[in-house]
Tab-separated table of C-alpha atoms in Angstrom:
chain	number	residue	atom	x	y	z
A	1	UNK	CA	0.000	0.000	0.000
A	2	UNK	CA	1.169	3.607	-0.823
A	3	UNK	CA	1.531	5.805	2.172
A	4	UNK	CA	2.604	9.146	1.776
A	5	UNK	CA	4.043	12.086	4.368
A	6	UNK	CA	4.323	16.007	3.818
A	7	UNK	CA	7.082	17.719	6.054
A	8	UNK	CA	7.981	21.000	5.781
A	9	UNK	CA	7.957	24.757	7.553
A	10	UNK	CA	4.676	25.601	9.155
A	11	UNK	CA	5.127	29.350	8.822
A	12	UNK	CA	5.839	30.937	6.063
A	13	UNK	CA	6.542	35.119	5.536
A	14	UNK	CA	4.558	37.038	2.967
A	15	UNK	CA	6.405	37.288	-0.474
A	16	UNK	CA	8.568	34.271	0.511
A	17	UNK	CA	8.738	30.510	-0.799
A	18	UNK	CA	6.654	27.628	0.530
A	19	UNK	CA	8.552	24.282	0.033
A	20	UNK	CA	7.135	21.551	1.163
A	21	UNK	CA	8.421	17.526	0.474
A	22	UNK	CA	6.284	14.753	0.090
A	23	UNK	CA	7.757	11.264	0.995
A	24	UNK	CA	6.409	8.309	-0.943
A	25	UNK	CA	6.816	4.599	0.745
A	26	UNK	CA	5.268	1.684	-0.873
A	27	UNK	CA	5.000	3.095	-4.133
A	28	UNK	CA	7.867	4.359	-7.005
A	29	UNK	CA	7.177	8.528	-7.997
A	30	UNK	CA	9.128	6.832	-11.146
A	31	UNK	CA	5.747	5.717	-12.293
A	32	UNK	CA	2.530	7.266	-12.177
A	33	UNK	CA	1.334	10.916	-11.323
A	34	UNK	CA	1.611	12.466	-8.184
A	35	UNK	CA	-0.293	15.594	-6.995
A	36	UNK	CA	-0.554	18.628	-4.887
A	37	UNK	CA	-3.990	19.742	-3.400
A	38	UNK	CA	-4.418	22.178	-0.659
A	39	UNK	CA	-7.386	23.342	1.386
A	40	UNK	CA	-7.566	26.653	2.974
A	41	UNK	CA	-8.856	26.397	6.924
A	42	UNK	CA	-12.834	25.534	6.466
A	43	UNK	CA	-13.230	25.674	2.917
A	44	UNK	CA	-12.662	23.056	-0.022
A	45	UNK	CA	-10.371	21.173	-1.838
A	46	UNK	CA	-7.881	23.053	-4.560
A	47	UNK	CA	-6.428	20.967	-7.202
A	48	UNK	CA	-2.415	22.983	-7.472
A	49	UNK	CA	-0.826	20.249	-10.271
A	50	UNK	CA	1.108	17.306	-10.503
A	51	UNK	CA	4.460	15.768	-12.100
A	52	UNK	CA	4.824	12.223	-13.841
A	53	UNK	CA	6.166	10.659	-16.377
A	54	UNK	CA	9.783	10.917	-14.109
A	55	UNK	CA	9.482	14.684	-14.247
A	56	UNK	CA	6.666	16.200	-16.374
A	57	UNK	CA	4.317	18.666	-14.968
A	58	UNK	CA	0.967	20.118	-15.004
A	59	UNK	CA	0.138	23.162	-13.026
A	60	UNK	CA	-3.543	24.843	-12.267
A	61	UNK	CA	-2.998	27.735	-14.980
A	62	UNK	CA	-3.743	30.172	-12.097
A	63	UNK	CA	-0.744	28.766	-9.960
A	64	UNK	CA	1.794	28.319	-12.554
A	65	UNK	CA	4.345	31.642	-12.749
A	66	UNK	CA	4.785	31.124	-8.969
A	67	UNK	CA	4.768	27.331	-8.726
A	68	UNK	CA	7.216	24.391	-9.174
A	69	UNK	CA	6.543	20.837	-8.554
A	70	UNK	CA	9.583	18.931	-9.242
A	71	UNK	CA	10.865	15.068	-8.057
A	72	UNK	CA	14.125	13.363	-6.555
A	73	UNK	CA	13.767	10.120	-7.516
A	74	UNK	CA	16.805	8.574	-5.598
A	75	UNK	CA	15.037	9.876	-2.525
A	76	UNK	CA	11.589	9.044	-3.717
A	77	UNK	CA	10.001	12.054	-3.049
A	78	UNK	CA	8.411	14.879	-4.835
A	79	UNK	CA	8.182	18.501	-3.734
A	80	UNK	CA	6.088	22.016	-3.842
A	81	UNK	CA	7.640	25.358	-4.454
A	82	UNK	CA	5.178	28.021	-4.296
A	83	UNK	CA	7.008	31.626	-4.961
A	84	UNK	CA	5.923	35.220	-3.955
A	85	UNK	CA	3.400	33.946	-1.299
A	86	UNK	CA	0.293	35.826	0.198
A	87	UNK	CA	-2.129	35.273	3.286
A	88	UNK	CA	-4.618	33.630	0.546
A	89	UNK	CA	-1.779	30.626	0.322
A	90	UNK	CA	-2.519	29.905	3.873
A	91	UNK	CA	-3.916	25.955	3.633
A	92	UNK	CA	-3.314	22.784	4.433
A	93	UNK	CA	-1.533	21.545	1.553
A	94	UNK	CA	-1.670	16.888	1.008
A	95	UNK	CA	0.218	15.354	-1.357
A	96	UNK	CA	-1.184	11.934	-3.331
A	97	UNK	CA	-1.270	9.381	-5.516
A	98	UNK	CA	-3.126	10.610	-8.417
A	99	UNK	CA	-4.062	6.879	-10.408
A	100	UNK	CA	-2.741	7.826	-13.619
A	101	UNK	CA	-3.796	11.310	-13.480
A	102	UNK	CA	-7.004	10.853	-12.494
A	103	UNK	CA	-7.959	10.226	-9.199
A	104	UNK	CA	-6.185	10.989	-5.445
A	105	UNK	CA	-6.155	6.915	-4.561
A	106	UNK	CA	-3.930	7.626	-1.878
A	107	UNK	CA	-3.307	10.776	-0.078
A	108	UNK	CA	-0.852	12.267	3.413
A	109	UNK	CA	-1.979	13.290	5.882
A	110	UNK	CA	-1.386	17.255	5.128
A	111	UNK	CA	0.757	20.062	6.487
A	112	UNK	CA	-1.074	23.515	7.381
A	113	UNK	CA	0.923	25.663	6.418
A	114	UNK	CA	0.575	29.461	7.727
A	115	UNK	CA	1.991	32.616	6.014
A	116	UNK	CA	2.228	35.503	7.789
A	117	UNK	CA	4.828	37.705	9.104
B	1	UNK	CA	-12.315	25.199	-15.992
B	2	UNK	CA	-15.190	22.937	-15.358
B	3	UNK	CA	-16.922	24.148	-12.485
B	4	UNK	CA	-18.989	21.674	-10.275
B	5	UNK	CA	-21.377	22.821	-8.071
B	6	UNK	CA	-23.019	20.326	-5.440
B	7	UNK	CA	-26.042	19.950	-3.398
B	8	UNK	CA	-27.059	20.731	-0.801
B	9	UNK	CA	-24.441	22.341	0.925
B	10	UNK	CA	-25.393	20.537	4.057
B	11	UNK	CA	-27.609	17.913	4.851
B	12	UNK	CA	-28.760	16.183	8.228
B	13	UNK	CA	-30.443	12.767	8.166
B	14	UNK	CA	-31.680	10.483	10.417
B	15	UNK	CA	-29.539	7.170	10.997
B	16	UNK	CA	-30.498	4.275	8.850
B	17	UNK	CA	-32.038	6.888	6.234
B	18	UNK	CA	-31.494	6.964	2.772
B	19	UNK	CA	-28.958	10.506	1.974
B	20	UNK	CA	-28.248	11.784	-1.476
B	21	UNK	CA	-25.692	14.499	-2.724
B	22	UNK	CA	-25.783	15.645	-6.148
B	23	UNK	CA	-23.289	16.739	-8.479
B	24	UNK	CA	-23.266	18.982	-11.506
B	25	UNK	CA	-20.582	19.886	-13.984
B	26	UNK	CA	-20.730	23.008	-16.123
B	27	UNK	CA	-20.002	20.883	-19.128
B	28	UNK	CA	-19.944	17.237	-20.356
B	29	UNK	CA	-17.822	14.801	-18.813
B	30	UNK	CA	-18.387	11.756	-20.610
B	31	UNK	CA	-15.658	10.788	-22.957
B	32	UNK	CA	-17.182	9.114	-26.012
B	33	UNK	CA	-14.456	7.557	-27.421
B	34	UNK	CA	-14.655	5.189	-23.920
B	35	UNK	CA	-18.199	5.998	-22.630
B	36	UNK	CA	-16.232	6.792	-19.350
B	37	UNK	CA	-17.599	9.536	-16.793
B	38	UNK	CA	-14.388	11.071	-15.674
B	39	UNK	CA	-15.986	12.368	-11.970
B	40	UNK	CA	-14.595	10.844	-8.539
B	41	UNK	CA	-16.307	11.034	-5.074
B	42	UNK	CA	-14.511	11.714	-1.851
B	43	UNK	CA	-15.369	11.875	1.915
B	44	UNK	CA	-13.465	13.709	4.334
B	45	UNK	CA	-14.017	13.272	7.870
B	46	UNK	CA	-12.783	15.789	10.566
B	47	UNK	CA	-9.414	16.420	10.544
B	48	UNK	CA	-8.153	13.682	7.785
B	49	UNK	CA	-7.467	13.635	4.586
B	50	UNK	CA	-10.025	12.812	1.701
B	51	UNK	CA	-10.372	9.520	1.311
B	52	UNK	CA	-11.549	8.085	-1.917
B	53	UNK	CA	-15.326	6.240	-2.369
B	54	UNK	CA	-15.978	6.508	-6.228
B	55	UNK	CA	-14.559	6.425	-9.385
B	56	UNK	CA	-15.447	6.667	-12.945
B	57	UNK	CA	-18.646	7.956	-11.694
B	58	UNK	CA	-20.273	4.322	-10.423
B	59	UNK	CA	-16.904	2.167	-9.435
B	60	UNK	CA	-16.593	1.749	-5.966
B	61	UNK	CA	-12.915	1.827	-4.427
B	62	UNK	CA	-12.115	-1.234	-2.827
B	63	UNK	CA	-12.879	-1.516	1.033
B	64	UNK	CA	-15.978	0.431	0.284
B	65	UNK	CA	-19.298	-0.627	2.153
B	66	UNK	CA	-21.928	-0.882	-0.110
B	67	UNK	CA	-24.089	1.002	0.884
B	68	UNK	CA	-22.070	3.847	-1.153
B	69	UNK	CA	-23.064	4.030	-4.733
B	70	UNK	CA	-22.966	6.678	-7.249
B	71	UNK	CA	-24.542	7.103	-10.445
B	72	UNK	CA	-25.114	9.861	-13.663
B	73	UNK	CA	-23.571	10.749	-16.442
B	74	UNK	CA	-22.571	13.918	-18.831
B	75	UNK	CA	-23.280	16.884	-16.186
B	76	UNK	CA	-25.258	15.288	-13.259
B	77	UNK	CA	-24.190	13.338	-10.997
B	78	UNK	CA	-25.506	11.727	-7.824
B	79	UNK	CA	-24.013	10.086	-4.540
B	80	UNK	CA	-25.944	7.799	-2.388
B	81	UNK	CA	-25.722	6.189	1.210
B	82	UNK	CA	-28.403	3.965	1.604
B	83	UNK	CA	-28.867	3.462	5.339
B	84	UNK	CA	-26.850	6.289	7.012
B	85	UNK	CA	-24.783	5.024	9.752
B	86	UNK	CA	-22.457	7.339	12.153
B	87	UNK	CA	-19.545	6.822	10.823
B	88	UNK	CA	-20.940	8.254	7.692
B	89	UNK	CA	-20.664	11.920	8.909
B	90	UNK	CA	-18.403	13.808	7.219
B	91	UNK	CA	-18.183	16.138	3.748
B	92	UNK	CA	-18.103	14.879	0.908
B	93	UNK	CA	-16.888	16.324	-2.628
B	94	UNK	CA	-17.134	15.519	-6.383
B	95	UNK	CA	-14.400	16.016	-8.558
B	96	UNK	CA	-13.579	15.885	-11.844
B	97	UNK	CA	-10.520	14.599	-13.622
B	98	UNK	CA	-11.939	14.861	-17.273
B	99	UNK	CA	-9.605	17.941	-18.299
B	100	UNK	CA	-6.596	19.789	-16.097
B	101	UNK	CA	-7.047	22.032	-13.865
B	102	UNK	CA	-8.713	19.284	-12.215
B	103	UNK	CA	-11.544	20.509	-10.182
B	104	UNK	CA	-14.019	19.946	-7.231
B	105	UNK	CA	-17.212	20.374	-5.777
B	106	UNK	CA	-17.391	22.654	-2.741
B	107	UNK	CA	-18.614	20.181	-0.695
B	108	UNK	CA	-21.715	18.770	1.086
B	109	UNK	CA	-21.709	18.369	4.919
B	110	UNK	CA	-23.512	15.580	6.166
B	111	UNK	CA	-24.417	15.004	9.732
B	112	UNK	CA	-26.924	13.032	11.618
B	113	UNK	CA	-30.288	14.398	12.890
């Protein structure tokens, strides 16, 4: 079974970088899509992109001059850089496994991730 | 984007009763060349992560009690728990994979009455 595990800073400044890493066990990121989603505190699920394929992407149009989702295979992980961030970034942000770009078939647990100065 | 829009936005049922969520996309999701409905259903209880019930509109994930089902096809869509138990409280969301951005539903909440 595919578990997956987000780590990464809590608090983030305004105008700054979010990074966050997603650790895959059970399951190679060398196959298959893997995905970013995020959910600002009460409110619903936002689909941010994904990367397959061993290192293609596709990013939520909106998202994409200030985001990079990229992979280290060796590690098997994948990660989120979100650029230039604002209050309205403030979410919990899962990673998952996104069955051949389709569905989230297995998702972490989430990190919130606050930004604010 | 597709937008999907769900309803109700909440909804409180008695245990045992029959509860259904519904599920509309702004345009077609059905891909002819397959006949496939490219829409997904998730529940999300307090504090966890979605966890997925449906796919391809009607396929139920494996672990699934049966008393899950979903059904439609092209822009409406409709999830059903047939005898509402407890555990069964949560929100749940549509979501669409038929074109990128990828999008969802903004959720119905379910509780019990």
């Amino acid at each position: 079974q595919v578990q997956l595990q987000e780590s990464g800073p809590g608090l983030v400044k305004p105008s700054e970088t979010l990074s966050l890493t997603c650790t895959v066990s059970g399951g190679s990121i060398t196959s298959d899509y893997w995905s970013w989603i995020r959910q600002p505190p009460g409110q619903g699920l936002e689909w941010i992109g994904y990367i397959y394929d061993g290192g293609s992407t596709k990013y939520k149009p909106s998202l994409r001059s200030r985001l990079t989702i990229s992979l280290d295979t060796s590690k098997n992980q994948f990660f989120l850089n979100l650029r230039s961030v604002t209050a309205a970034d403030t979410a919990v942000y899962y990673c998952a496994s996104w069955k051949s770009g389709w569905y989230g078939d297995y998702w972490g647990q989430g990190a919130l991730v606050t930004v604010s100065s | 984007d597709i937008v999907m829009t769900q309803s109700p936005d909440s909804l409180a049922m008695s245990l045992g009763e029959r509860a259904t969520i519904n599920c509309k996309s702004s345009q077609s999701i059905l891909y002819s060349s397959n006949n496939k409905n490219y829409l997904a259903w998730y529940q999300q209880k307090a504090g966890q992560p979605p966890k997925l019930l449906i796919y391809w509109a009607s396929t139920r994930e494996s672990g699934v009690p049966d008393r899950f089902s979903g059904s439609g096809s092209g822009t409406d869509f409709t999830l059903t728990i047939s005898s509402l138990q407890a555990e069964d409280v949560a929100v749940y969301y549509c979501h669409q994979y038929y074109s990128t951005p990828h999008t969802f539903g903004r959720g119905t909440k379910l509780e019990i009455k």
